Amino acid sequence: MKVVWTISAIMGLILGSMSLALAQDTGSLSGRITFAGDPPAKKKLDITKDKEVCGTVEHFDESLVVGSDKGVANVVVTVLGAKGGKFASQKVELDQKGCRYTPHVVVVPTTGQLDILNSDGILHNIHTYSTANPSINKAQPKFKKVLTEKFGKPEIIKTSCDAHAWMTAWIVATDHPFVGVTDEKGNFTIKDVPPGTYKVEIWHETLGKQVKDVSVKAKEGAKLTVELAKK
Amino acid sequence: MFGRERTRIPDEKRPLRMAFFASSMALVLATGWALWDEGKTRRPWVEYQHQFNRLEQQMVEQALAAGEAKYQSPETQAKVRGLEAALAKAEEAIQGSEYARLKAELAALERQQADKAQQIQFIKSELDEQRYRVEHAQFVCQEQEEHKARQAGKDPGAPEVRKAVEACRDATVKSAEYQALVAREKALEQRIQAQEPELARLEKAVEEKQAALKRLSEAATKLRDQLAELRAPITLLQRRLEGIRARAPEIQQVVIGGLAVNEFRQPILTVDRCTTCHLGIDRVGFENAPQPFRTHPHREAFFGKHPVSRFGCTACHQGQGSALTVLEGHSSHELGEKLQADVREGLRKRIHWERPMFHGEMVQASCQVCHAAQSFVPMAPVLSEGKQLVAQLGCFGCHNLRGFEKAEKVGPSLLRIRSKADPAWMVRWIQNPRGYLPITKMPNFHLSEDEAIAVAAYLLKNSEPEEPYPTAYQPGSAERGRELVSRVGCLGCHQIREMESLKKGTTVLPTAPTESGRPGDDKEKDKAADQAAEAKPAAAEGQEPKPAKRGEVKEEAPPAYPGAGEVYVGGPTFGPDLSQMASKGNAEWLYRWLKDPKRYRPKTNMPNLRLGDQEARDIATYLMTLGRRQEPPGLAAELQQEARVKAGEALIRKRGCFGCHEIKGFETAEKIAPDLTDFGVKRVDRLFFGEAVEVRQTWEDFVFWKLKNPQIYQTALAPQIMPNFGLTEEQIKAIRVFLKSQVDVPVPRAFERRLTDMEVAVQEGRRILQKYNCTGCHVIEAKGGDVATFYEAPQVAPPPLVAGHLQEGEKVQATWLYEWLARPTSLRPWLKVRMPTFPVTIDEATTLSKYFSALAGKGFPYEFVRVEEYSPELVEAGRKLASKDYFDCFSCHVQGSKLPEGPPEGWAPDLSLARRRLRPEWIVKWLRDPQKIQPGAKMPSFFPGGPDDILGGNEEQQLIALRDYIMSLGER
Ligand SMILES: [Cu+2]
């Protein structure tokens, strides 16, 4: 018993110091994106097609999702010009479930791949509207459970399904890992940012783009709070 | 007496030395001068040829130096030395003992071979002898027996004689003597057979030795060739240089047979000597040489089909082909800047040459001679634009013009104008068309208000009443009308200013022209006067500065208009701008017109939009909200006056309104303006310049300024009645080139550019596309489709027809297209925009169908006849593929009366129509990669990615199965 404790203590020490060594010279950036003005009411969408599958979940307009305390979801925060860093994973998933894309905003490394899942078992199609990358319009019939796509150039790409007009998602293709997406409360966190002063780009599909200056110090967490307004 | 005394020496004895000397000196001088003159003054081309030779020599020498430098470069030299060393070695080998030994061995072997062959030959002749003996022994029997029979008086062919022969032969064969002969024959044959292998061996050995020797000598030859090859460019250039040096001055000429004809229309030979000085015209490498040596700027484009040897130069450029001096050859007053000033001055005076040379774009006028059948000549854009403009503006309404003998009047019929147009609007329109429509082909006649009232009075008086439409107009909803106009497709041909803001991402048009009597009018007039001042010779671009102009011409100059010069008909400016409809028309007429345009004007291009009564009412109501009616007091009474009507008739007759419009009372009126069929060769001294001294006295300047300002040559005694078309300088120059082509030059059939069936289909198709403004809504040949800017997505706008990989003619069956054009039905009835029914004739529908087939490279008529039935297995596989479990095609596609779920914006065309509409092979192409054919198409690609459990996952088979399934849908 004692031995086990000792080993685990030693292991813990080693691991702790390793993670310390890694985190030693980096900081983090977190914060909140809020909405200026009264949050818009949730708009329920009418499901007009494939109701037996699509109607199983409620659909809301996702072009602007504001939480109860004004936090804006689905905002993409990008630290520009930061060097190094590693992606958590090279494989990212975008699911089609109940005729809804989850997540609404998906971050894909330009070196990695996006697995588009069809959990619905009906015909969807992946129609991207891109400029830097080649546009895609591929059918994903019932029998095709996974469709794998690559996006080699950094770009924020609108994606929709022509069979279900309300289905929209955004693919954020990025060549560095310093990208965060806000949750439904408007919070985001970007970890392991090397210290320095950066321009940070804040992008939302309907509220547009803003750029802020942020300083990140080693071992410290920088904060950024931005208020977005309707254009 | 005294006289005789003074000249005592008789005449014949008088010394004439001085006279002889003087006259012989004169003769010598004269001869010298004659020689010099012959060589210098009379043959200026000799000097050009010397210059050219020097130029070419320089070029060759430069190339030679470069070649030599390359040859001398270390790399090449290393190569040369390597090759030389190898060659030396090879040659040494040929000289060496090995080679000699081989040669000796070969000689010995050859001798042996010859001996052996001879031996065999001897045996063979012995054998031949032996064979003769064997055969002869048998033959002797026959001879003997037959001889005996003949002597006995018997028939030599009798059976008993035959028998005797046989018996004798048997005896002979059995005799020992004969057997010995045969044995000897056999022995000889064996001897030959025994010798033959030895001979074959020897022959082979000889061949081997020969090959070995050849290898050695060949190696050397190859090396020598390689060395020569390295040196070849230099040698070639050296030879060229020698050629140039040896060149003697010589007249170069091209004899052209059959292009020109004499007065009796018989083909004659003509000669062009232009290449005597223009030596580099058909040679590569002189692109930057000074004139006259430069390569033809469009040599590659033109000379392929128009070789100098067949067409010469003057067929296109005019000028005197046989002349050998600059002046006579060019016979023109507009030579390039580089020609010396004195020569230019000399030429300027000679404006009466019969065929002065054409310069710049004017050369394109010559294309018309052989290319008259083509409405668009690709290499002659200016001429083509000129033809197009003449066709659109309808110049042939007043002037006779070649190629437009059967053209129809370009303006609308005025036989029923009273029920259509507001009288006050008519007066304003006649006075200044561009005050109402910024873009119109109706020219300005500079009529006074009184004159305009008179013309309107005549037209209204002579207007027939219009029959009523079965259903009547009632006020509808302007709002619904506006929505309909913005959606249904009107904006493909008509502009409405207030609708411009509905465009996505486009800016609003420049401000509307103000109609007379509105604020801002004065300002417009000032601007017009300023622009008019510019319509003077001095402002012309590319023309030489003119002497000071006179003031009075300036005052008489025509006003310029906003949007001046835009006469191109196409896109949203094809039909009239409707922005001020209420000031022109009335709702009742609009309603009738919208319901059935052809009924009210049989020759109209306006299609029938198949509007419901309420729809037509709504649109008419909306259009009448645009602009406002202006009724000057007392006008109605004025228009009734008989004197006005009379004056109007006289004016219409004088100004030739009936050249473009159908007008009652002028059905048989003749064209009012001069015949222009030979205008291209009209001499300058026959052109009337009036008092316009500022215009240079040339044909080109005359035409330019006449079109720019038709009144410029007006004098008190010679009124100029041509109206002003408000043309841009570009357009004037284009029309000018066309006018230059108006000459009577008969062309032999061999030179005529005749069109193939497919070319005719394309040309005629394009004409019809333009006639109905198809490109207002559809992208065809990558042009047009502007109306799409009013629609939020391409799927709800009119579809493109020919762009990139998309070819309507490849997609649809020709027969279907033909039938559909005559009676279109909406293929996507859920869309707001609809394909209207155009008043196309049967011929036009056929031509359009043919046109699309021709563009797609398909033959016509293309008939899809599928003799064999579809294989039920494939159709079944296709049905399965299309089902909900697989591709779920009917998730979006309509199938007959079965509609897909969801909103109509997401629907796709009815697949049950495919059988009659689509070409089967196109279905496969489309399914394989829809995005390739129509980038941005809503149809997603299913391939690659077909299911594994149908047709064993064979995607090609799956494509065929889908095709067959789709083709099996719908009624039989
Ligand atoms: Cu979908």
Coordinates of C-alpha atoms in Angstrom, one line a residue, chain A residues 48-52 121-127 129 135-144 162-166, chain B residues 795 881 884-889 891-892 900-903 906 931 936-942 944-948:
Chain A
T48 CA -41.2 21.8 -43.1
K49 CA -39.5 18.7 -44.3
D50 CA -38.6 15.2 -43.0
K51 CA -40.6 15.9 -39.8
E52 CA -40.3 12.4 -38.5
G121 CA -30.1 8.4 -41.6
I122 CA -31.7 10.7 -44.2
L123 CA -30.3 12.5 -47.1
H124 CA -28.3 15.6 -46.3
N125 CA -25.9 17.5 -48.4
I126 CA -22.8 19.4 -47.5
H127 CA -22.7 22.6 -49.4
Y129 CA -19.5 28.5 -49.7
S135 CA -16.3 24.8 -52.6
I136 CA -18.0 21.5 -51.9
N137 CA -21.5 20.3 -52.6
K138 CA -21.6 16.6 -51.8
A139 CA -24.6 14.5 -51.0
Q140 CA -24.6 12.4 -47.8
P141 CA -27.3 9.8 -48.3
K142 CA -28.6 7.6 -45.6
F143 CA -26.0 4.9 -46.1
K144 CA -23.0 7.3 -45.9
D162 CA -29.9 22.3 -49.6
A163 CA -32.4 19.7 -48.5
H164 CA -33.0 21.4 -45.2
A165 CA -32.9 25.1 -45.8
W166 CA -32.6 26.0 -42.1
Chain B
Q795 CA -31.7 28.9 -58.2
L881 CA -30.7 4.0 -56.0
K884 CA -35.4 7.1 -49.9
D885 CA -32.9 4.5 -48.7
Y886 CA -30.2 5.6 -51.1
F887 CA -30.0 8.9 -52.9
D888 CA -33.5 10.0 -52.0
C889 CA -33.8 12.0 -55.3
S891 CA -36.4 14.7 -51.5
C892 CA -36.0 17.6 -53.8
P900 CA -41.5 17.1 -52.5
E901 CA -41.8 18.2 -48.9
G902 CA -40.7 21.6 -47.7
P903 CA -40.9 25.0 -49.3
G906 CA -35.9 23.9 -52.3
Q931 CA -20.6 21.2 -60.1
G936 CA -22.7 26.6 -57.7
A937 CA -25.6 24.3 -58.7
K938 CA -27.8 23.2 -55.9
M939 CA -27.6 19.6 -57.1
P940 CA -25.0 17.8 -54.9
S941 CA -22.6 15.3 -56.3
F942 CA -23.4 11.7 -55.3
P944 CA -17.8 8.9 -56.2
G945 CA -19.6 7.5 -53.2
G946 CA -22.2 5.1 -54.7
P947 CA -23.4 2.3 -52.4
D948 CA -21.6 -1.0 -52.3

